[in-house]
mmCIF file of C-alpha atoms and ligand atoms in Angstrom:
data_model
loop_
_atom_site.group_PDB
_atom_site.id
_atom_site.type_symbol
_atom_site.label_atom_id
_atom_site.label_comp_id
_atom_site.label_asym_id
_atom_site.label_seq_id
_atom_site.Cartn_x
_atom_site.Cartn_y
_atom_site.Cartn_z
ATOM 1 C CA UNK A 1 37.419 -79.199 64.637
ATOM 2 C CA UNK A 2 34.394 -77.976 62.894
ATOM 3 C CA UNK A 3 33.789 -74.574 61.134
ATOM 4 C CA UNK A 4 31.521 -73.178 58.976
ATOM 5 C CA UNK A 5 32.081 -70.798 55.928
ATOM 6 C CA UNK A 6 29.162 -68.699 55.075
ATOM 7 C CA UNK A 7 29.550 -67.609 51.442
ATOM 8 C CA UNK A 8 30.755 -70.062 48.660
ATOM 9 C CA UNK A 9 32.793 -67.850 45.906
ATOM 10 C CA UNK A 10 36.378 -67.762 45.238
ATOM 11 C CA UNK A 11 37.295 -66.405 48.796
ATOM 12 C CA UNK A 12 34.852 -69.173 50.908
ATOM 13 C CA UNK A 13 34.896 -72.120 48.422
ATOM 14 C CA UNK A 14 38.969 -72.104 48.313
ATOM 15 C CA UNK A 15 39.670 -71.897 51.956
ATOM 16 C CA UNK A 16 37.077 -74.261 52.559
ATOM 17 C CA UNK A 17 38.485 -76.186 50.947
ATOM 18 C CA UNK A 18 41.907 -76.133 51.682
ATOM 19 C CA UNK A 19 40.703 -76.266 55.759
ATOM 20 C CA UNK A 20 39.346 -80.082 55.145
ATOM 21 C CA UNK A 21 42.119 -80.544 52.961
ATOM 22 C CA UNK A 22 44.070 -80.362 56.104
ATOM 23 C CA UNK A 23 42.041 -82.344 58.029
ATOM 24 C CA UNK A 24 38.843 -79.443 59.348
ATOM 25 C CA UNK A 25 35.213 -80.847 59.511
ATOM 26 C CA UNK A 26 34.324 -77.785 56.801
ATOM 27 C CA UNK A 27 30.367 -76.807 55.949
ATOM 28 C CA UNK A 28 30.033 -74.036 53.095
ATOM 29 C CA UNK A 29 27.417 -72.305 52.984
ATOM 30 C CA UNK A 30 25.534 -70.315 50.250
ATOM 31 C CA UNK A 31 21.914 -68.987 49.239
ATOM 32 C CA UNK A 32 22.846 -69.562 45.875
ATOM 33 C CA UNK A 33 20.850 -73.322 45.796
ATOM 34 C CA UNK A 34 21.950 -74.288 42.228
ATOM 35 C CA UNK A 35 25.593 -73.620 42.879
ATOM 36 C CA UNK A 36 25.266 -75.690 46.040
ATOM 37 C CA UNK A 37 24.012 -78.705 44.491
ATOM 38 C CA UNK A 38 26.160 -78.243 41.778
ATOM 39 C CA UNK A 39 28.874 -78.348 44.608
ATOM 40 C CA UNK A 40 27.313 -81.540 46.194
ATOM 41 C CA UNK A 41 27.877 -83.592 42.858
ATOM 42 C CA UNK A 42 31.699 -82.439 42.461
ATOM 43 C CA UNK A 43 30.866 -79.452 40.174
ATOM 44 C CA UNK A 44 32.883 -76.266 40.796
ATOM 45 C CA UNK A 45 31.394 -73.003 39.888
ATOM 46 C CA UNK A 46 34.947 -71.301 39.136
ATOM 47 C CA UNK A 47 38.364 -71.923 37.432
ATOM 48 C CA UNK A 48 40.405 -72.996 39.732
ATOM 49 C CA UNK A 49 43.318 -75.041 38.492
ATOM 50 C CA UNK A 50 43.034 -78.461 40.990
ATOM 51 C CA UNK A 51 40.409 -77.437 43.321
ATOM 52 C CA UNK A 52 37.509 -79.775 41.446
ATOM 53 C CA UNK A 53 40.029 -82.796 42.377
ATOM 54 C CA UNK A 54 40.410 -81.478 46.152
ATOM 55 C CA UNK A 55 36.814 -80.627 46.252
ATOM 56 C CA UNK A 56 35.943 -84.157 45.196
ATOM 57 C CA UNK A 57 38.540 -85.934 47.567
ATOM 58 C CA UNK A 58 37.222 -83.909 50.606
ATOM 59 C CA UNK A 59 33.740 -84.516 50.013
ATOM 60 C CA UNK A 60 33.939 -88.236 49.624
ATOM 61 C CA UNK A 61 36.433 -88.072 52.767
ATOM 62 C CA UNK A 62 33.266 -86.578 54.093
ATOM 63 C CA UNK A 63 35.431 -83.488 55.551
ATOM 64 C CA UNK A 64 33.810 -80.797 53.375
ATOM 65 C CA UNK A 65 29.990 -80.364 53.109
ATOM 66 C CA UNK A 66 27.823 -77.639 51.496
ATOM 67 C CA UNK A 67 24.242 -76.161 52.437
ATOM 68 C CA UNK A 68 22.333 -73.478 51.870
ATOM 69 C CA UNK A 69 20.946 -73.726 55.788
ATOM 70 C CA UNK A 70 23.223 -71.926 58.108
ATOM 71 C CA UNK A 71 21.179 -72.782 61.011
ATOM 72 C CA UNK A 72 21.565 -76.690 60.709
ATOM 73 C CA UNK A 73 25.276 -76.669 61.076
ATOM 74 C CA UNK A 74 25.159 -73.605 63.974
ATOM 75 C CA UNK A 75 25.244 -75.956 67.046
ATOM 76 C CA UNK A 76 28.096 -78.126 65.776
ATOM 77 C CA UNK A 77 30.598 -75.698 64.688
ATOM 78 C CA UNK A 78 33.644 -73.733 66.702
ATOM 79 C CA UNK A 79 33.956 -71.514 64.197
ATOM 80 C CA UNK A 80 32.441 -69.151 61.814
ATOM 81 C CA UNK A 81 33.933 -67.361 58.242
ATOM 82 C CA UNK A 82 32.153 -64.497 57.077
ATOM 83 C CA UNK A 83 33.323 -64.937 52.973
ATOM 84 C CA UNK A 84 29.915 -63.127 51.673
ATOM 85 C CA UNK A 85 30.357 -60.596 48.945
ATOM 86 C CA UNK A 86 30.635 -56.738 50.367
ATOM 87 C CA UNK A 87 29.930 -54.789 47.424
ATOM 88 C CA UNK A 88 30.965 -51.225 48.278
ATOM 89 C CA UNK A 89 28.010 -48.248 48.903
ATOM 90 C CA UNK A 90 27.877 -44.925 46.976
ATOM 91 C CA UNK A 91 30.032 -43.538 49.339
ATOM 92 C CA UNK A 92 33.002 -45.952 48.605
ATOM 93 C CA UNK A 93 32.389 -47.708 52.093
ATOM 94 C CA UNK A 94 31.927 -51.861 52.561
ATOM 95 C CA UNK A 95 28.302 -52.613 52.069
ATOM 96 C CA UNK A 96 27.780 -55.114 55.214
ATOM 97 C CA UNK A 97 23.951 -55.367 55.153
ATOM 98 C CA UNK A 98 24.800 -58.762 53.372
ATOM 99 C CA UNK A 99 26.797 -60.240 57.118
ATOM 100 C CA UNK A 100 23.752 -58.853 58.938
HETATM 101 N N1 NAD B 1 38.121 -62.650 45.578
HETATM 102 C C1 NAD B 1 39.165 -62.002 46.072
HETATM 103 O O1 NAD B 1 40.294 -62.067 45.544
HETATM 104 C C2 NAD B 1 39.023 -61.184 47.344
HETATM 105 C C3 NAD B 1 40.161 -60.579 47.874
HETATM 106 C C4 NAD B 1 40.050 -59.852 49.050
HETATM 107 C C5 NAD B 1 38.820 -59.734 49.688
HETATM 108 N N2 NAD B 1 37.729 -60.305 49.143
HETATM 109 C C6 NAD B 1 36.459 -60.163 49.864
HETATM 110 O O2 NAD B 1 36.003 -61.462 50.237
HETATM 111 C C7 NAD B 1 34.577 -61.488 50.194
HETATM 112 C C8 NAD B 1 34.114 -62.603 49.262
HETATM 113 O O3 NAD B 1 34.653 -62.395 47.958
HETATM 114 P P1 NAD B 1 34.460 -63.448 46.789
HETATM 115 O O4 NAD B 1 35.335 -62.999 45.675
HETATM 116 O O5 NAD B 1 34.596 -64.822 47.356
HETATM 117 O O6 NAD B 1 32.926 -63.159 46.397
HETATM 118 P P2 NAD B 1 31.942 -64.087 45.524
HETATM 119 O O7 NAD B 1 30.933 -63.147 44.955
HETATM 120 O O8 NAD B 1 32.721 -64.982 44.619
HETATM 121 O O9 NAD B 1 31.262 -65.020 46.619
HETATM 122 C C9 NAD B 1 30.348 -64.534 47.556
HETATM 123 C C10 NAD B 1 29.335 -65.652 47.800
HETATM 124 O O10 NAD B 1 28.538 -65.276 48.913
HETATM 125 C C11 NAD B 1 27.222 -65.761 48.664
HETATM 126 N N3 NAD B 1 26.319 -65.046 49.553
HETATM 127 C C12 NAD B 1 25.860 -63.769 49.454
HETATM 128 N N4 NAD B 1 25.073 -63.472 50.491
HETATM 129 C C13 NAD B 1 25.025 -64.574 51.281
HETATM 130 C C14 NAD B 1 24.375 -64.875 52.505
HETATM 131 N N5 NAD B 1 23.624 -63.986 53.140
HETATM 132 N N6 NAD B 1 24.545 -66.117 53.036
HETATM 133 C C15 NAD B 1 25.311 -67.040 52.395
HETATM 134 N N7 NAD B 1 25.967 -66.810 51.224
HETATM 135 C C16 NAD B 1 25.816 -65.585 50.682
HETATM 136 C C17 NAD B 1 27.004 -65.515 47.185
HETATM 137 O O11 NAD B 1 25.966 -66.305 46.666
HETATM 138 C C18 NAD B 1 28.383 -65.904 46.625
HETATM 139 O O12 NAD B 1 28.433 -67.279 46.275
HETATM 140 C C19 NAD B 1 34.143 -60.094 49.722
HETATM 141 O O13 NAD B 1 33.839 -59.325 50.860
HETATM 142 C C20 NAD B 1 35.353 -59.573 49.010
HETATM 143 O O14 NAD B 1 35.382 -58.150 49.036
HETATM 144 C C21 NAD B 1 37.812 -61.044 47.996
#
């Protein structure tokens, strides 16, 4: 199976992780291009005891990928995550412009 998570923080990078970990074709996705291709080289952008180790196993058992281009990995995934950050409004409510 493949799946996409859109949004590469604590919430998307950890269960993306832990999907190819158990075997999912996993593609994380961020507009954040420096933590990206700080992900492609092994490089975790939070503290997170053991994830760098899974991270690393995953990507060289070429189960977990990472791009900043949603749209390359739409026709080959079953899947989608929403994990983007939904900071709240004024009003106290989810800000969802951001999953637009
Ligand atoms: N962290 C938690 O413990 C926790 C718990 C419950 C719910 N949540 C919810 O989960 C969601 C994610 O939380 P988090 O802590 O992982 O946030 P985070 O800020 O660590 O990660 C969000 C990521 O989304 C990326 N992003 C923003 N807009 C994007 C877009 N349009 N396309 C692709 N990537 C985009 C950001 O660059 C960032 O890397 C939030 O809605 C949060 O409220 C988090």
């Amino acid at each position: 199976m493949n799946i996409a998570i859109v949004g590469t923080g604590y919430v998307g990078l950890v269960s993306g992780t832990c999907f190819a970990e158990m075997g999912v074709n996993v593609t994380c996705v961020d507009v954040d291009k420096h933590k990206i291709d700080n992900l492609n080289k092994g490089i975790i952008p939070i503290y997170e005891p053991g994830l760098e180790d899974m991270v690393q196993r995953n990507i060289k058992a070429e189960r977990l990928h990472f791009t900043t281009n949603l749209t390359e990995v739409l026709n080959d995934v079953q899947v989608i995550f929403s994990a983007v950050g939904t900071p709240p409004d004024a009003d106290g409510s989810a800000d969802l412009k951001v999953c637009a």
